[in-house]
Short mmCIF file of C-alpha atoms in Angstrom, two decimals:
data_model
loop_
_atom_site.label_atom_id
_atom_site.label_comp_id
_atom_site.label_asym_id
_atom_site.label_seq_id
_atom_site.Cartn_x
_atom_site.Cartn_y
_atom_site.Cartn_z
CA MET R 9 -50.67 -55.70 195.74
CA ASN R 10 -50.73 -51.93 195.42
CA PRO R 11 -52.43 -50.62 198.59
CA ALA R 12 -53.75 -47.63 196.62
CA VAL R 13 -55.72 -49.95 194.31
CA PRO R 14 -58.79 -51.61 195.85
CA SER R 15 -58.82 -55.39 195.76
CA LEU R 16 -61.52 -57.46 194.13
CA SER R 17 -62.51 -58.82 197.54
CA ASP R 18 -62.93 -55.26 198.85
CA ALA R 19 -65.28 -54.46 195.99
CA ILE R 20 -67.23 -57.70 196.41
CA ARG R 21 -67.68 -57.23 200.15
CA ALA R 22 -68.91 -53.68 199.57
CA ALA R 23 -71.45 -54.88 197.00
CA LEU R 24 -72.64 -57.70 199.26
CA LEU R 25 -73.20 -55.22 202.08
CA THR R 26 -75.21 -52.90 199.83
CA GLY R 27 -78.87 -53.43 200.68
CA ASP R 28 -80.60 -51.03 198.30
CA PRO R 29 -81.49 -53.09 195.21
CA ARG R 30 -80.60 -50.54 192.56
CA SER R 31 -77.35 -49.66 194.33
CA LYS R 32 -76.43 -53.38 194.57
CA VAL R 33 -77.05 -53.79 190.84
CA MET R 34 -74.91 -50.75 190.04
CA ALA R 35 -72.13 -51.83 192.43
CA THR R 36 -72.08 -55.30 190.87
CA ARG R 37 -71.91 -53.95 187.34
CA LYS R 38 -69.14 -51.55 188.32
CA LEU R 39 -66.94 -54.11 190.04
CA VAL R 40 -67.29 -56.55 187.14
CA ARG R 41 -66.40 -53.79 184.69
CA ASP R 42 -63.47 -52.64 186.86
CA TRP R 43 -62.15 -56.20 187.09
CA ARG R 44 -62.29 -56.67 183.34
CA MET R 45 -60.58 -53.32 182.79
CA GLY R 46 -57.79 -54.13 185.25
CA ARG R 47 -58.82 -51.43 187.71
CA LEU R 48 -58.93 -53.82 190.68
CA ALA R 49 -56.05 -55.63 192.30
CA GLY R 50 -56.14 -59.36 193.04
CA HIS R 51 -58.43 -61.09 195.48
CA GLY R 52 -56.86 -59.83 198.68
CA ASP R 53 -57.80 -61.18 202.10
CA THR R 54 -60.95 -59.19 202.87
CA PRO R 55 -63.43 -61.61 204.51
CA MET R 56 -66.88 -62.10 203.09
CA PRO R 57 -69.88 -61.34 205.33
CA ASP R 58 -71.88 -64.22 206.75
CA LYS R 59 -74.99 -62.70 205.21
CA PRO R 60 -75.43 -60.01 202.56
CA ALA R 61 -77.44 -56.86 203.08
CA TRP R 62 -80.99 -56.77 201.69
CA PRO R 63 -83.52 -53.91 201.75
CA ASP R 64 -84.69 -52.93 205.25
CA TYR R 65 -88.27 -52.79 204.00
CA LEU R 66 -88.22 -56.36 202.63
CA GLU R 67 -90.29 -58.68 204.85
CA LEU R 68 -88.64 -62.09 205.08
CA LEU R 69 -90.73 -65.10 206.05
CA PRO R 70 -89.85 -68.76 206.72
CA PRO R 71 -90.82 -71.07 203.83
CA GLY R 72 -93.80 -72.47 205.73
CA ARG R 73 -95.30 -69.02 206.28
CA MET R 74 -95.05 -67.80 202.69
CA PRO R 75 -98.48 -67.08 201.14
CA LYS R 76 -99.49 -69.71 198.62
CA ARG R 77 -99.34 -68.39 195.07
CA ARG R 78 -102.48 -69.03 193.10
CA ARG R 79 -102.41 -69.85 189.44
CA GLY R 80 -104.33 -67.76 187.00
CA GLY R 81 -104.11 -64.46 185.21
CA SER R 82 -105.27 -62.01 187.85
CA GLU R 83 -103.11 -58.96 188.42
CA GLN R 84 -102.37 -59.98 192.01
CA THR R 85 -101.24 -63.43 190.86
CA ARG R 86 -99.01 -61.93 188.18
CA ILE R 87 -97.46 -59.51 190.68
CA ALA R 88 -96.80 -62.34 193.15
CA LEU R 89 -95.07 -64.38 190.43
CA TRP R 90 -92.80 -61.57 189.26
CA HIS R 91 -92.01 -60.53 192.82
CA SER R 92 -90.94 -64.09 193.64
CA LEU R 93 -88.73 -64.17 190.54
CA ALA R 94 -87.24 -60.79 191.46
CA HIS R 95 -86.23 -62.10 194.88
CA ILE R 96 -84.64 -65.22 193.39
CA GLU R 97 -82.57 -63.11 190.99
CA PHE R 98 -81.66 -60.60 193.71
CA VAL R 99 -80.31 -63.35 195.96
CA ALA R 100 -78.57 -64.90 192.94
CA ILE R 101 -76.46 -61.73 192.61
CA ASP R 102 -75.17 -62.27 196.14
CA LEU R 103 -74.62 -66.00 195.58
CA ALA R 104 -72.41 -65.35 192.54
CA LEU R 105 -70.48 -62.55 194.24
CA ASP R 106 -69.95 -64.62 197.38
CA MET R 107 -68.76 -67.53 195.24
CA VAL R 108 -65.96 -65.38 193.84
CA GLY R 109 -65.13 -63.56 197.05
CA ARG R 110 -65.09 -66.67 199.21
CA PHE R 111 -63.45 -69.21 196.88
CA GLY R 112 -61.96 -67.41 193.89
CA ALA R 113 -58.47 -66.90 195.32
CA ASP R 114 -57.97 -70.66 195.61
CA MET R 115 -59.36 -71.56 192.19
CA ALA R 116 -58.14 -71.11 188.63
CA PRO R 117 -58.41 -67.53 187.25
CA GLU R 118 -61.21 -68.66 184.92
CA PHE R 119 -63.37 -69.39 187.98
CA THR R 120 -63.34 -65.71 188.96
CA ASP R 121 -64.07 -64.53 185.42
CA ASP R 122 -66.92 -67.00 184.98
CA PHE R 123 -68.76 -66.27 188.21
CA LEU R 124 -68.31 -62.52 187.91
CA ALA R 125 -70.02 -62.90 184.54
CA VAL R 126 -72.79 -64.80 186.32
CA ALA R 127 -73.13 -61.98 188.85
CA ALA R 128 -73.44 -59.43 186.03
CA ASP R 129 -76.13 -61.57 184.36
CA GLU R 130 -78.10 -61.94 187.60
CA ALA R 131 -77.93 -58.18 188.15
CA MET R 132 -79.31 -57.67 184.65
CA HIS R 133 -82.08 -60.23 185.26
CA PHE R 134 -83.09 -58.49 188.48
CA ALA R 135 -83.12 -55.07 186.82
CA LEU R 136 -85.35 -56.34 184.01
CA ILE R 137 -87.78 -58.00 186.42
CA GLU R 138 -87.84 -54.90 188.62
CA ARG R 139 -88.76 -52.92 185.51
CA LYS R 140 -91.53 -55.43 184.92
CA LEU R 141 -92.80 -54.89 188.47
CA ARG R 142 -92.77 -51.13 187.94
CA ALA R 143 -94.90 -51.61 184.83
CA LEU R 144 -97.35 -53.47 187.07
CA LEU R 145 -97.35 -50.41 189.39
CA THR R 146 -95.47 -52.13 192.18
CA HIS R 147 -91.87 -52.78 193.20
CA TYR R 148 -89.51 -55.31 194.76
CA GLY R 149 -90.19 -55.42 198.48
CA ALA R 150 -93.91 -54.76 198.16
CA LEU R 151 -94.61 -58.40 199.11
CA PRO R 152 -92.99 -60.78 201.59
CA ALA R 153 -90.13 -62.92 200.34
CA HIS R 154 -88.69 -66.34 201.12
CA GLY R 155 -86.28 -65.96 204.02
CA GLY R 156 -84.43 -69.24 203.52
CA LEU R 157 -82.79 -68.70 200.15
CA TRP R 158 -79.42 -67.84 201.70
CA GLU R 159 -79.43 -70.90 203.97
CA ALA R 160 -77.80 -73.19 201.42
CA ALA R 161 -75.01 -70.65 200.93
CA GLN R 162 -74.34 -70.60 204.67
CA LEU R 163 -74.28 -74.41 204.79
CA THR R 164 -71.64 -74.50 202.03
CA SER R 165 -69.49 -71.56 203.13
CA GLU R 166 -66.42 -73.75 203.78
CA ASP R 167 -66.56 -76.09 200.79
CA VAL R 168 -66.29 -74.88 197.19
CA ALA R 169 -67.37 -78.28 195.83
CA ALA R 170 -70.55 -78.16 197.92
CA ARG R 171 -71.24 -74.60 196.78
CA LEU R 172 -70.77 -75.67 193.16
CA ALA R 173 -73.13 -78.58 193.83
CA LEU R 174 -75.73 -75.95 194.68
CA VAL R 175 -75.32 -74.53 191.17
CA LEU R 176 -75.66 -78.01 189.69
CA GLU R 177 -78.99 -78.52 191.48
CA ALA R 178 -80.31 -76.54 188.49
CA ARG R 179 -83.95 -76.46 189.54
CA GLY R 180 -84.51 -73.27 187.60
CA LEU R 181 -83.94 -75.19 184.38
CA ASP R 182 -86.90 -77.40 185.24
CA VAL R 183 -89.46 -74.84 186.37
CA THR R 184 -88.77 -71.85 184.11
CA PRO R 185 -90.14 -73.34 180.86
CA ALA R 186 -93.55 -74.05 182.42
CA THR R 187 -93.64 -70.56 183.93
CA ARG R 188 -92.68 -69.05 180.57
CA ASP R 189 -95.43 -70.98 178.79
CA ARG R 190 -98.01 -69.99 181.39
CA VAL R 191 -97.04 -66.31 181.10
CA GLU R 192 -97.26 -66.48 177.30
CA ALA R 193 -100.67 -68.19 177.47
CA GLN R 194 -101.87 -65.20 179.50
CA GLY R 195 -100.91 -62.96 176.58
CA ASP R 196 -97.71 -61.55 178.08
CA ARG R 197 -95.27 -62.14 175.24
CA GLN R 198 -92.76 -59.64 176.61
CA GLY R 199 -92.70 -61.50 179.92
CA ALA R 200 -92.29 -64.83 178.13
CA ARG R 201 -89.33 -63.47 176.17
CA LEU R 202 -87.75 -62.26 179.40
CA LEU R 203 -88.12 -65.70 180.97
CA GLN R 204 -86.63 -67.34 177.89
CA ARG R 205 -83.64 -65.01 178.15
CA ILE R 206 -83.20 -65.94 181.80
CA LEU R 207 -83.48 -69.65 180.95
CA ASP R 208 -80.82 -69.36 178.23
CA ASP R 209 -78.47 -67.60 180.65
CA GLU R 210 -79.12 -70.13 183.40
CA ILE R 211 -78.16 -72.99 181.10
CA ARG R 212 -74.84 -71.23 180.56
CA HIS R 213 -74.43 -70.62 184.31
CA VAL R 214 -75.00 -74.28 185.15
CA ARG R 215 -72.56 -75.24 182.39
CA MET R 216 -69.93 -73.09 184.12
CA GLY R 217 -70.69 -74.81 187.40
CA VAL R 218 -70.36 -78.24 185.80
CA LYS R 219 -67.01 -77.25 184.29
CA HIS R 220 -65.49 -76.10 187.57
CA PHE R 221 -67.04 -78.92 189.59
CA THR R 222 -65.63 -81.46 187.16
CA LYS R 223 -62.18 -79.85 187.34
CA TRP R 224 -62.30 -79.94 191.15
CA CYS R 225 -63.26 -83.62 191.06
CA GLU R 226 -60.45 -84.43 188.64
CA ILE R 227 -57.91 -82.78 190.94
CA HIS R 228 -59.28 -84.61 193.99
CA GLN R 229 -59.79 -87.90 192.14
CA GLU R 230 -63.54 -88.02 192.66
CA SER R 231 -66.28 -89.14 190.28
CA PRO R 232 -68.27 -85.95 189.49
CA ALA R 233 -71.68 -87.63 189.48
CA ASP R 234 -71.02 -89.73 192.58
CA HIS R 235 -69.48 -86.87 194.54
CA TRP R 236 -72.36 -84.57 193.62
CA LYS R 237 -74.83 -87.10 195.01
CA THR R 238 -72.76 -87.36 198.19
CA LEU R 239 -72.77 -83.57 198.64
CA VAL R 240 -76.51 -83.31 197.98
CA ALA R 241 -77.20 -85.94 200.64
CA ARG R 242 -74.86 -84.20 203.10
CA HIS R 243 -75.86 -80.57 202.68
CA PHE R 244 -79.32 -80.26 201.15
CA HIS R 245 -82.64 -81.29 202.62
CA GLY R 246 -85.45 -82.88 200.65
CA THR R 247 -85.30 -84.61 197.28
CA LEU R 248 -85.23 -83.57 193.65
CA ARG R 249 -88.61 -84.25 192.15
CA PRO R 250 -89.42 -84.78 188.49
CA PRO R 251 -90.31 -83.67 185.93
CA PHE R 252 -86.83 -82.65 184.83
CA ASN R 253 -85.95 -80.56 181.81
CA ASP R 254 -83.59 -83.19 180.46
CA SER R 255 -82.75 -81.26 177.29
CA ALA R 256 -81.80 -78.08 179.17
CA ARG R 257 -79.84 -80.06 181.76
CA LEU R 258 -77.97 -81.92 179.02
CA ALA R 259 -77.24 -78.62 177.26
CA ALA R 260 -75.73 -77.44 180.56
CA GLY R 261 -73.55 -80.55 180.77
CA LEU R 262 -75.65 -82.41 183.36
CA SER R 263 -76.20 -86.01 182.35
CA ARG R 264 -78.96 -88.06 183.93
CA ASP R 265 -76.28 -89.91 185.90
CA PHE R 266 -76.18 -86.90 188.22
CA TYR R 267 -79.78 -86.35 189.21
CA THR R 268 -82.03 -89.32 188.44
CA PRO R 269 -80.56 -91.55 191.21
CA VAL R 270 -81.45 -88.92 193.85
CA ALA R 271 -84.88 -88.03 192.45
#
């Protein structure tokens, strides 16, 4: 590796430790572009941080202390919804980057390319939702956010199969359609189109996770569906609850053999 050329792991660590939201988005876009253009060396041995940097002004609360979101079309309810979605997408940037930085060197080259593409998509999603918040005369960080979203990443920091199992949990595929329909019923067609775009991208992201999880299981002579259930029981608390978006899950490569036995 040329010491004058920064490694991919250097760039990922720097992006993970960037707390300002806009700067994190720009750093993510730049490192993905640099990787595709051959301007970064290989993975290197730079360690990933235990936790990424988030905005200093963002108030993080435990799940049990988060304010309950009310349904309806009031402006406050709409702001709370989009703020929650912004936080999910913001953390998703870090999850995708950490996936590559932590596990990419030991996986096939396609793994790095796929999850860097996921990181770029999540950065785009966050930027679009942040623009939506600005149109509502607010911003990301104006409300408290769920403080436990990184916990699953910490629990799976030593096991790429377990981290991929987190991708295959795919809960976003189940809840996004109902949110999209509710937003459209309130007359926000632009917001509904944005959620449909996110849903389409998430189907593709889960499909990538299924592909790499299946390859890992083939190498280690494990049944993908059975091993996924084992990892869910070992690492993740609670249960998957229906209803499931079976069509979206199937489009992502997730058969019912994966999730119905643990529902």
